[in-house]
């Protein structure tokens, strides 16, 4: 790599002062985000309507975390008990529990699960995703989601949560990315993680958790070919449930 390319990667000049300040407020070093943004030049990080936001430069669409969005309000009010993730994680008793969310992403599953009164310890290892989610959480009064900027793989075995929830990245399909800007961001920024589901599952099985729930694309096989104890099946995704 040439010197000017290295300098371009390491410089934070592409970030506005407001963005740098916001990132520092989140407990991050703006430099941590530069390599990710340099690799994804179609996105620009900015403050949009007070939110840390990723602007898609071509289609001018903003992606940010907003727990007050219409979509989440709809899911959380009238339809909470119909949520497949809740059925999978809490089972029939619907009793609040403690959940380790190994793959926080935009925090939607964590949020929906937290509405049951459950305590969520959420992990996100990508600094940009962590920044967006932490910023979204900071704009709410939610205190039942504890977000950690760590690799869940290293923590999962020693968790004292009752349930382990895993929703890793899968290969992109035309349908999944179409009209879903958040999915497109995840696919561009994180990409497919071919072995993550297996690795997290293997570590989860070594933990004392009572239940492991893995979100899977509807047509995919079982992780490490292991048949689940039960399943909750939706239109595009399913939840494989392993009792331990
Ligand atoms: C498919 S997304 C999760 C979406 C999330 N369930 C939601 O509701 O928004 C997967 C996320 O998990 C993160 N991730 C994957 N493996 C991880 C690990 N071992 N530790 C922490 N975060 C991880 C990725 O960076 C990505 O943001």
Coordinates of C-alpha atoms and ligand atoms in Angstrom, one line a residue:
X1 CA 0.0 0.0 0.0
X2 CA 1.3 3.5 -0.9
X3 CA 2.0 6.1 1.8
X4 CA -0.9 8.4 0.6
X5 CA -3.3 5.5 0.8
X6 CA -2.2 4.7 4.3
X7 CA -2.6 8.4 5.3
X8 CA -6.0 8.5 3.7
X9 CA -7.1 5.4 5.8
X10 CA -5.7 6.8 9.0
X11 CA -7.0 10.4 8.7
X12 CA -10.2 11.5 10.4
X13 CA -10.6 14.5 8.2
X14 CA -13.5 12.9 6.4
X15 CA -15.5 13.1 9.6
X16 CA -17.1 16.4 10.7
X17 CA -16.2 17.8 14.1
X18 CA -19.7 17.0 15.3
X19 CA -19.4 13.4 14.3
X20 CA -16.0 13.1 15.9
X21 CA -17.3 14.5 19.2
X22 CA -20.3 12.2 19.1
X23 CA -18.1 9.2 18.6
X24 CA -15.9 10.2 21.4
X25 CA -19.0 10.7 23.6
X26 CA -19.8 7.0 22.9
X27 CA -16.5 6.0 24.3
X28 CA -14.9 5.3 20.9
X29 CA -11.9 6.6 19.1
X30 CA -12.9 8.1 15.7
X31 CA -9.8 6.4 14.2
X32 CA -11.4 3.0 14.8
X33 CA -14.1 3.8 12.3
X34 CA -11.9 5.1 9.5
X35 CA -10.8 1.8 8.0
X36 CA -14.4 0.7 7.8
X37 CA -15.6 3.9 6.2
X38 CA -12.6 3.9 3.8
X39 CA -13.6 0.5 2.6
X40 CA -17.2 1.6 2.1
X41 CA -16.8 5.0 0.3
X42 CA -20.5 5.0 -0.7
X43 CA -21.4 5.7 2.9
X44 CA -20.7 8.9 4.8
X45 CA -21.1 9.2 8.6
X46 CA -23.0 12.3 9.7
X47 CA -25.3 13.7 12.3
X48 CA -28.8 13.7 10.8
X49 CA -31.8 15.0 12.9
X50 CA -29.6 14.6 16.0
X51 CA -28.8 11.0 15.2
X52 CA -25.5 9.4 14.3
X53 CA -26.4 8.3 10.8
X54 CA -24.9 6.6 7.8
X55 CA -25.8 8.4 4.6
X56 CA -25.8 6.4 1.3
X57 CA -24.2 9.0 -0.9
X58 CA -25.9 7.9 -4.1
X59 CA -29.5 7.2 -3.0
X60 CA -29.3 9.8 -0.2
X61 CA -30.9 7.4 2.3
X62 CA -30.0 7.7 6.0
X63 CA -29.6 4.6 8.2
X64 CA -29.5 5.0 11.9
X65 CA -30.9 3.4 15.0
X66 CA -34.3 4.7 16.2
X67 CA -36.2 2.8 18.8
X68 CA -39.1 5.2 18.4
X69 CA -39.6 4.3 14.7
X70 CA -43.0 3.5 13.3
X71 CA -41.9 0.0 12.5
X72 CA -40.7 -0.8 16.0
X73 CA -43.8 0.9 17.6
X74 CA -46.0 -1.3 15.4
X75 CA -44.1 -4.5 16.4
X76 CA -43.9 -3.6 20.0
X77 CA -47.4 -2.5 20.7
X78 CA -50.2 -4.5 19.1
X79 CA -48.0 -7.5 18.0
X80 CA -45.5 -8.1 20.8
X81 CA -46.7 -11.6 21.7
X82 CA -46.9 -12.6 18.0
X83 CA -43.2 -11.8 17.6
X84 CA -41.4 -15.0 16.6
X85 CA -38.2 -14.0 18.5
X86 CA -40.2 -13.7 21.7
X87 CA -41.9 -17.1 21.1
X88 CA -38.5 -18.6 20.5
X89 CA -36.7 -17.0 23.4
X90 CA -39.4 -17.1 26.1
X91 CA -41.4 -20.2 25.1
X92 CA -45.0 -20.7 26.3
X93 CA -44.5 -19.3 29.8
X94 CA -43.5 -15.9 28.5
X95 CA -41.6 -15.2 31.7
X96 CA -38.9 -12.5 31.7
X97 CA -35.4 -13.9 31.7
X98 CA -31.8 -12.9 31.0
X99 CA -30.6 -13.1 27.4
X100 CA -27.2 -12.8 25.9
X101 CA -27.6 -11.4 22.4
X102 CA -24.3 -12.3 20.7
X103 CA -25.0 -10.4 17.5
X104 CA -26.6 -7.0 18.4
X105 CA -26.5 -5.3 14.9
X106 CA -29.2 -2.6 14.8
X107 CA -30.5 -3.8 18.2
X108 CA -34.0 -4.6 16.9
X109 CA -34.2 -8.1 18.3
X110 CA -32.6 -7.0 21.5
X111 CA -35.2 -4.2 21.8
X112 CA -38.2 -6.5 21.1
X113 CA -36.8 -9.0 23.6
X114 CA -36.3 -6.3 26.2
X115 CA -39.9 -5.3 26.1
X116 CA -40.8 -8.5 27.8
X117 CA -39.0 -7.2 30.9
X118 CA -36.0 -9.4 30.2
X119 CA -32.5 -8.2 30.7
X120 CA -30.4 -8.2 27.6
X121 CA -26.6 -8.3 27.5
X122 CA -25.9 -7.4 23.9
X123 CA -22.6 -7.8 22.1
X124 CA -21.5 -6.0 18.9
X125 CA -17.9 -6.2 17.8
X126 CA -18.0 -4.0 14.7
X127 CA -17.0 -0.4 15.8
X128 CA -19.3 1.3 13.3
X129 CA -22.3 -0.9 14.2
X130 CA -21.6 -0.4 17.8
X131 CA -21.4 3.4 17.4
X132 CA -24.8 3.5 15.6
X133 CA -26.5 1.2 18.2
X134 CA -24.9 2.9 21.2
X135 CA -26.0 6.3 19.9
X136 CA -29.6 5.0 19.4
X137 CA -29.6 3.6 23.0
X138 CA -28.3 6.8 24.4
X139 CA -31.3 8.6 22.9
X140 CA -33.7 6.5 24.9
X141 CA -34.4 5.7 28.5
X142 CA -33.9 1.9 27.9
X143 CA -31.9 0.5 30.8
X144 CA -32.6 -3.2 30.2
X145 CA -30.2 -3.5 27.3
X146 CA -26.5 -3.5 28.3
X147 CA -24.4 -3.1 25.2
X148 CA -20.8 -4.3 25.1
X149 CA -18.3 -3.7 22.3
X150 CA -16.7 -7.1 22.4
X151 CA -16.5 -10.3 20.5
X152 CA -19.2 -12.5 21.9
X153 CA -17.2 -15.6 21.0
X154 CA -14.8 -14.8 23.9
X155 CA -17.5 -14.2 26.5
X156 CA -20.2 -16.7 25.6
X157 CA -18.9 -19.7 27.5
X158 CA -18.9 -17.8 30.8
X159 CA -22.2 -16.1 30.5
X160 CA -24.6 -16.2 33.4
X161 CA -27.6 -15.5 31.1
X162 CA -30.3 -18.1 30.9
X163 CA -30.8 -17.8 27.1
X164 CA -28.2 -17.3 24.4
X165 CA -29.5 -15.6 21.2
X166 CA -27.5 -15.8 17.9
X167 CA -28.3 -14.0 14.7
X168 CA -25.2 -14.0 12.6
X169 CA -24.7 -12.7 9.0
X170 CA -25.7 -15.0 6.2
X171 CA -25.1 -14.8 2.5
X172 CA -27.0 -11.9 0.8
X173 CA -30.1 -12.8 -1.3
X174 CA -31.6 -10.4 -3.8
X175 CA -34.8 -10.5 -1.8
X176 CA -33.2 -9.8 1.6
X177 CA -31.4 -6.7 0.4
X178 CA -34.2 -5.3 -1.8
X179 CA -35.9 -2.4 -0.1
X180 CA -34.1 -3.1 3.2
X181 CA -31.5 -0.4 3.6
X182 CA -30.4 -1.7 7.0
X183 CA -29.8 -5.2 5.6
X184 CA -27.8 -3.6 2.8
X185 CA -25.6 -1.7 5.3
X186 CA -25.0 -4.9 7.2
X187 CA -24.1 -6.8 4.0
X188 CA -21.7 -4.0 2.9
X189 CA -20.1 -3.3 6.2
X190 CA -19.9 -6.7 7.8
X191 CA -20.6 -9.2 4.9
X192 CA -21.2 -12.9 5.2
X193 CA -19.5 -14.5 8.2
X194 CA -19.4 -18.2 7.0
X195 CA -18.2 -19.8 10.2
X196 CA -19.7 -17.5 12.9
X197 CA -22.9 -19.4 13.5
X198 CA -21.0 -22.6 14.0
X199 CA -18.3 -21.0 16.2
X200 CA -20.9 -19.2 18.4
X201 CA -23.0 -22.3 18.7
X202 CA -20.1 -24.5 19.7
X203 CA -19.1 -22.0 22.4
X204 CA -22.7 -21.6 23.5
X205 CA -23.0 -25.3 24.1
X206 CA -20.1 -25.1 26.6
X207 CA -22.0 -22.5 28.7
X208 CA -24.5 -23.0 31.5
X209 CA -27.3 -21.3 29.6
X210 CA -30.6 -23.3 29.6
X211 CA -31.5 -22.4 26.0
X212 CA -29.7 -21.5 22.7
X213 CA -31.8 -19.8 20.0
X214 CA -30.3 -19.4 16.5
X215 CA -32.0 -17.3 13.8
X216 CA -31.6 -18.9 10.4
X217 CA -32.6 -18.2 6.8
X218 CA -35.7 -20.3 6.2
X219 CA -34.1 -22.8 3.8
X220 CA -30.7 -23.3 5.5
X221 CA -29.6 -26.5 7.2
X222 CA -29.0 -26.9 10.9
X223 CA -25.9 -25.5 12.4
X224 CA -23.2 -28.2 12.7
X225 CA -26.0 -30.5 11.5
X226 CA -27.5 -30.6 14.9
X227 CA -31.3 -31.0 15.0
X228 CA -33.0 -28.5 17.3
X229 CA -35.2 -29.4 20.2
X230 CA -38.0 -27.2 18.6
X231 CA -38.4 -24.6 16.0
X232 CA -40.4 -21.4 15.4
X233 CA -40.8 -20.9 11.6
X234 CA -41.7 -17.6 9.9
X235 CA -41.9 -16.6 6.3
X236 CA -38.3 -15.7 5.7
X237 CA -36.5 -16.7 8.8
X238 CA -36.8 -19.5 11.4
X239 CA -35.6 -19.9 15.0
X240 CA -33.9 -23.1 15.9
X241 CA -34.2 -23.7 19.6
X242 CA -31.8 -25.9 21.6
X243 CA -32.6 -26.8 25.2
X244 CA -29.6 -27.7 27.3
Ligands
LIG1 C1 -27.5 -10.1 11.3 S1 -26.8 -8.9 12.3 C2 -27.8 -8.9 13.7 C3 -29.1 -8.2 13.5 C4 -29.8 -8.0 14.9 N1 -30.3 -9.2 15.4 C5 -30.9 -6.9 14.8 O1 -32.0 -7.1 15.3 O2 -30.6 -5.8 14.3 C6 -25.3 -9.6 12.9 C7 -24.5 -8.5 13.8 O3 -23.8 -9.3 14.7 C8 -22.4 -8.8 14.8 N2 -21.6 -9.9 15.2 C9 -21.4 -11.0 14.5 N3 -20.6 -11.9 15.1 C10 -20.3 -11.3 16.3 C11 -19.5 -11.6 17.5 N4 -18.9 -12.8 17.5 N5 -19.5 -10.8 18.5 C12 -20.1 -9.6 18.5 N6 -20.8 -9.2 17.4 C13 -21.0 -10.0 16.3 C14 -22.2 -8.2 13.4 O4 -21.2 -7.2 13.4 C15 -23.6 -7.7 13.0 O5 -23.7 -6.3 13.3

